[in-house]
CSV table of C-alpha atoms in Angstrom, one decimal:
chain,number,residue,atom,x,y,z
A,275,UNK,CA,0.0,0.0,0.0
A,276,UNK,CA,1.7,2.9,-1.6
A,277,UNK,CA,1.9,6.3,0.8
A,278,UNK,CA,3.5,8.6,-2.1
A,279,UNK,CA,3.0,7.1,-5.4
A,280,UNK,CA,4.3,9.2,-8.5
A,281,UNK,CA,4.0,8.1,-12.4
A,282,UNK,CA,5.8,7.7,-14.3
A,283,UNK,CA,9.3,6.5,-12.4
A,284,UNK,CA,11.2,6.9,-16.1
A,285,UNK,CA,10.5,9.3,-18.6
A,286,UNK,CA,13.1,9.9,-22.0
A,287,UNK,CA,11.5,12.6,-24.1
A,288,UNK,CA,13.0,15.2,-26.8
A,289,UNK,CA,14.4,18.1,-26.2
A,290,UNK,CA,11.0,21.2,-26.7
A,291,UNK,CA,9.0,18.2,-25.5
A,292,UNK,CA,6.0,19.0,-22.6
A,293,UNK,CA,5.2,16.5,-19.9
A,294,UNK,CA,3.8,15.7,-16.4
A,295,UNK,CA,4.8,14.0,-13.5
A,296,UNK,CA,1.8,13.0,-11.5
A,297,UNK,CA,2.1,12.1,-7.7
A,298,UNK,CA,-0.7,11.2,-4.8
A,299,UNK,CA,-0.5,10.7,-1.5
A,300,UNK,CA,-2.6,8.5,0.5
A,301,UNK,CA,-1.2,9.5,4.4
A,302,UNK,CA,-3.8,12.5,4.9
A,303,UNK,CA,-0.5,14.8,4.5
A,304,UNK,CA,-1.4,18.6,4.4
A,305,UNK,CA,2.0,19.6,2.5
A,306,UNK,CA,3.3,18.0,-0.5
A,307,UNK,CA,6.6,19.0,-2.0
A,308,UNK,CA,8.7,18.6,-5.9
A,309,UNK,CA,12.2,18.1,-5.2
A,310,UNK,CA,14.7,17.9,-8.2
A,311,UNK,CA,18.2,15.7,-7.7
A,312,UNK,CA,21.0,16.6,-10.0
A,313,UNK,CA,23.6,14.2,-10.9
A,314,UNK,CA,25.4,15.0,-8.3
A,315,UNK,CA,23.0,13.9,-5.8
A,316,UNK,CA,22.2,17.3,-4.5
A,317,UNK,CA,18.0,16.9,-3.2
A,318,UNK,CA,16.6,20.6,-4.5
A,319,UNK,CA,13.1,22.1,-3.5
A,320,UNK,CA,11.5,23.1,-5.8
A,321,UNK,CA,7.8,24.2,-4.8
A,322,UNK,CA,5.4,23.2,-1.9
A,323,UNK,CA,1.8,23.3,-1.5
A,324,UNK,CA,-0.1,23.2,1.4
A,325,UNK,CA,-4.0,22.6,1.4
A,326,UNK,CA,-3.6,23.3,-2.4
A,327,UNK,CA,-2.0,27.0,-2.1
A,328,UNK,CA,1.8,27.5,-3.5
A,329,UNK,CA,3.9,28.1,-0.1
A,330,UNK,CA,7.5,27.7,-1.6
A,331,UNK,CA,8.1,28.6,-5.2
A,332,UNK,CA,11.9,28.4,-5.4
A,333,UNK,CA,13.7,30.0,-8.5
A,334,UNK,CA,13.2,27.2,-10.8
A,335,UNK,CA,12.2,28.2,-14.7
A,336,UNK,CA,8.7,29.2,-15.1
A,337,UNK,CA,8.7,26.6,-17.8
A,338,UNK,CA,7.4,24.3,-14.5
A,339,UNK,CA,4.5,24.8,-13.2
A,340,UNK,CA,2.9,22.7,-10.4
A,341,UNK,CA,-0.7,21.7,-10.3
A,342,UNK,CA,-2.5,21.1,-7.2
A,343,UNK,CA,-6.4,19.8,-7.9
A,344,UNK,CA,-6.6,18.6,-3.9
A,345,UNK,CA,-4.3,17.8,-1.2
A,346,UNK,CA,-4.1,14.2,-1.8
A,347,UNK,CA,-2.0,15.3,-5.4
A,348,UNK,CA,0.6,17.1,-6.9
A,349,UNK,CA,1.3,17.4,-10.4
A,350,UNK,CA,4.6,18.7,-12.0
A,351,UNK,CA,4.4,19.8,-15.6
A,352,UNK,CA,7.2,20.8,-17.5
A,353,UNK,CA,7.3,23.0,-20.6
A,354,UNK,CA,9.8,23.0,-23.7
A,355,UNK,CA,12.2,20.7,-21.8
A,356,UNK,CA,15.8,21.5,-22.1
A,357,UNK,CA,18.6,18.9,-21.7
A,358,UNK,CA,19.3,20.4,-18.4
A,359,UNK,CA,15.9,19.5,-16.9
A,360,UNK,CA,17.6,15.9,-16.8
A,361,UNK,CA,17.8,14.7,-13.1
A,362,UNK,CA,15.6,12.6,-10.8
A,363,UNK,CA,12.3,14.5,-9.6
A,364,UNK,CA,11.1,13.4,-6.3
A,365,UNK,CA,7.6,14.1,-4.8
A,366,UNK,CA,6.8,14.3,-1.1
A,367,UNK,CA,4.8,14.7,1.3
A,368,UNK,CA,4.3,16.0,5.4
A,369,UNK,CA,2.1,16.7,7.6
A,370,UNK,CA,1.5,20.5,9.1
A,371,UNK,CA,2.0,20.8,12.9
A,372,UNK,CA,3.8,22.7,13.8
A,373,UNK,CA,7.3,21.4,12.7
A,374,UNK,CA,7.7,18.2,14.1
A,375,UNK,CA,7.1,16.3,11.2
A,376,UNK,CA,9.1,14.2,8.6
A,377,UNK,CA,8.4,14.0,4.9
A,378,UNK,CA,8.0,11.1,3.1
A,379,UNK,CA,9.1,10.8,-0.4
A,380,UNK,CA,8.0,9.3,-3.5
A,381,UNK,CA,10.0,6.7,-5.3
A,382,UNK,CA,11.3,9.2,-7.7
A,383,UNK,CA,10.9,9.8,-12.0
A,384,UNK,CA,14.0,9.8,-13.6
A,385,UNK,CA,13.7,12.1,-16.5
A,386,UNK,CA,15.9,12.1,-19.3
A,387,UNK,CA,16.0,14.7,-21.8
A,388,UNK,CA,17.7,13.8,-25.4
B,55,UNK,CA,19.9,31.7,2.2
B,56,UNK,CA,19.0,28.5,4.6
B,57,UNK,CA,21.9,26.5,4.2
B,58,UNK,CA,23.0,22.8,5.2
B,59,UNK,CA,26.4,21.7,5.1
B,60,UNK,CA,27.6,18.2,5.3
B,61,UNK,CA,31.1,16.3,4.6
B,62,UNK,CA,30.7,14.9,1.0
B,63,UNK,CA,33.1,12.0,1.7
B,64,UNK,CA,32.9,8.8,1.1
B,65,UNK,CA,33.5,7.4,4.4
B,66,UNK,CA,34.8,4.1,4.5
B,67,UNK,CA,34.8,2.2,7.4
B,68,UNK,CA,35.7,-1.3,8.2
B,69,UNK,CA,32.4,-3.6,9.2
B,70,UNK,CA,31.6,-3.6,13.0
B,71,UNK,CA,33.3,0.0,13.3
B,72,UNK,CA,31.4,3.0,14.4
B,73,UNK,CA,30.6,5.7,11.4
B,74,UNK,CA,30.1,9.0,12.5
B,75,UNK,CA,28.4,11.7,9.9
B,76,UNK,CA,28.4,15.1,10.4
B,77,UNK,CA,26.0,18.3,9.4
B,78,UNK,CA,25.9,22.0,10.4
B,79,UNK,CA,23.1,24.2,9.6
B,80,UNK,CA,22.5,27.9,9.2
B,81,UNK,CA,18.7,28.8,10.3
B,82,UNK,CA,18.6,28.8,14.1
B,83,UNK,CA,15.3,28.9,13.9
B,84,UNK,CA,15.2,25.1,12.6
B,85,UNK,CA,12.8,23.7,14.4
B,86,UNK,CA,13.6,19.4,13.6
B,87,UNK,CA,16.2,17.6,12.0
B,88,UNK,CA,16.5,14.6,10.2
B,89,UNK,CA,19.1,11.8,9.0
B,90,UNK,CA,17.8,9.5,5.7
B,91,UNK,CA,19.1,7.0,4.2
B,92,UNK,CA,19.6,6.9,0.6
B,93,UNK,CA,20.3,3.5,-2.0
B,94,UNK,CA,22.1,4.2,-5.2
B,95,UNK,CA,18.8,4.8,-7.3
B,96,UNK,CA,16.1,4.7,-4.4
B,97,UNK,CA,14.4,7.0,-2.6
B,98,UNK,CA,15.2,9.0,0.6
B,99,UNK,CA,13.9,7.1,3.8
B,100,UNK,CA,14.2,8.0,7.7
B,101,UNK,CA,15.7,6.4,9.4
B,102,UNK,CA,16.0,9.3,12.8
B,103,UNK,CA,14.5,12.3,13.6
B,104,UNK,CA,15.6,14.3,16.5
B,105,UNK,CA,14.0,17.8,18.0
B,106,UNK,CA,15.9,18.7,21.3
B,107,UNK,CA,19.1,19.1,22.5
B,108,UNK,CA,20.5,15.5,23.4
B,109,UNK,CA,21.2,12.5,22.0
B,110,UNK,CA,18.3,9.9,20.5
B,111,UNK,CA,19.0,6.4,20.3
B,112,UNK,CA,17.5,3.8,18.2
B,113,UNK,CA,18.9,0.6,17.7
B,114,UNK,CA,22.5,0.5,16.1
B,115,UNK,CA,21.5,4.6,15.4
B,116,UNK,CA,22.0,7.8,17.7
B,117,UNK,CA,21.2,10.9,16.6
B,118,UNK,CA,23.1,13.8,18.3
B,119,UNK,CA,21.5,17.9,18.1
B,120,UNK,CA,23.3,20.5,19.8
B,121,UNK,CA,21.1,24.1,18.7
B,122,UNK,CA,23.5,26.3,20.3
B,123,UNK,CA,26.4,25.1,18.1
B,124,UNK,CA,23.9,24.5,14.9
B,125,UNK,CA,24.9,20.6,15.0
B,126,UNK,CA,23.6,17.6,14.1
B,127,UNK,CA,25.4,14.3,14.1
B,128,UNK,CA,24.3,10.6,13.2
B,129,UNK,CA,26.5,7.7,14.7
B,130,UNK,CA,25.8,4.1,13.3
B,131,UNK,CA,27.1,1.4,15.8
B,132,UNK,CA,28.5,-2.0,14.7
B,133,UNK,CA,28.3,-0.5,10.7
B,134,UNK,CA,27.6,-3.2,8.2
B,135,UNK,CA,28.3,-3.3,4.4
B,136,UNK,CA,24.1,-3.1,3.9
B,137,UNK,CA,24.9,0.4,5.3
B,138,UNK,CA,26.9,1.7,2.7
B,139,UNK,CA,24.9,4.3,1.5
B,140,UNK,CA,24.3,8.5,0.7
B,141,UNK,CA,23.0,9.7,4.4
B,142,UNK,CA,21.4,13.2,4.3
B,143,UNK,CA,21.1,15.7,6.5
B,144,UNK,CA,17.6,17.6,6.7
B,145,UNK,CA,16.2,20.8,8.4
B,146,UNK,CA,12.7,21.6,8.9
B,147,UNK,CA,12.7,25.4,9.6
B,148,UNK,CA,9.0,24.7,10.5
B,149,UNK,CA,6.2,27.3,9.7
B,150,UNK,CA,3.5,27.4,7.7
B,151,UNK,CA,3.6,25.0,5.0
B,152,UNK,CA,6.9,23.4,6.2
B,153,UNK,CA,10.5,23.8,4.4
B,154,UNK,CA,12.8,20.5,4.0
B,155,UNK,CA,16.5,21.8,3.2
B,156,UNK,CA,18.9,19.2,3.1
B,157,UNK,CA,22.5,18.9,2.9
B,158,UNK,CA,24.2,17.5,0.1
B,159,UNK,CA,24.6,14.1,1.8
B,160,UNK,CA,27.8,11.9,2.5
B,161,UNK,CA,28.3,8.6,1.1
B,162,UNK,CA,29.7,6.1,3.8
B,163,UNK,CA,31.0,3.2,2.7
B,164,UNK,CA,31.3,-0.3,5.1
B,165,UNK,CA,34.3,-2.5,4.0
B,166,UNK,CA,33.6,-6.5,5.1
């Protein structure tokens, strides 16, 4: 029984390709994160979203834009893709009180760009 | 700029020796701090999570937080080669909507 399930876990598309990255949590989080890690393993925010409203919005190209239709999901579509969008996208999730709470991550979509 | 600083390594120990991984942060207003565990094309998982000053022990794990010196430490008893893994550092600077920084992990690696 899956708590963060995201889809789909590899992805190689053309360069000025669009896609999404779809991810649902089942663990009744209020907060649900996009994380992107480079190759050199560094684990990035991206954006959050808690109760469906953009918290953290992190300098990333406004060719991503996340998508938040309730708190149980959190979509990641990506416009014109660019080789450099290649890394592994993780998806996440918490729970809001107060800050003593862990997240619990997705098992990740490594994206390719060619 | 919320940082989180860790030693990159790799750390190689011999099995049955005692690892020790290290991580300083910037925000003293972290509120919780974490340790996971990451396999060469997994997923992070947690494996401690520690929110005063002290040490937290769980099984072959301790977790270490000292605030005042913006320190976090993770010692793994008795290592074993199933241990050799990235282990990163995370900060939860708490707030609305919650904020995950983490450190850009050290590799340890456990020798048989």
């Amino acid at each position: 029984d899956t708590a963060v399930s995201q889809t789909p876990k590899y992805l190689v598309t053309q360069m000025g390709n669009d896609k999404s990255i779809k991810c649902e949590q089942n663990l009744g989080h209020d907060t649900m994160y996009w994380y992107k890690q480079d190759s050199k393993k560094f684990l990035k925010i991206m954006f959050s979203y808690n109760n469906k409203e953009l918290i953290i919005n992190e300098t990333v190209p406004n060719r991503f834009s996340p998508k938040s239709p309730d708190k149980a999901h959190l979509n990641l579509h990506i416009n014109s893709l660019e080789l450099g969008d290649s890394a592994v996208y993780f998806c996440a999730s918490s729970q809001d009180n107060g800050g003593n709470t862990e997240a619990f991550f997705g098992q990740g979509t490594r994206l390719t760009v060619v | 700029q919320k940082e989180v600083e860790q030693n990159s390594g790799p750390l190689s120990v011999p099995e049955g020796a005692i690892a020790s991984l290290n991580c300083t942060y910037s925000d003293r207003g972290s509120q919780s701090f974490f340790w996971y565990r990451q396999y060469s094309g997994k997923s992070p998982e947690l494996i401690m999570s520690i929110y005063s000053n002290g040490d937290k022990e769980d099984g072959r794990f301790t977790a270490q937080l000292n605030k005042a010196s913006q320190y976090v430490s993770l010692l793994i008893r008795d290592s074993q080669p199933s241990d050799s893994a990235t282990y990163l550092c995370a900060v939860n600077t708490g707030g609305y909507g919650q904020n995950f920084v983490f450190g850009p992990g050290t590799r340890l690696s456990v020798l048989p």
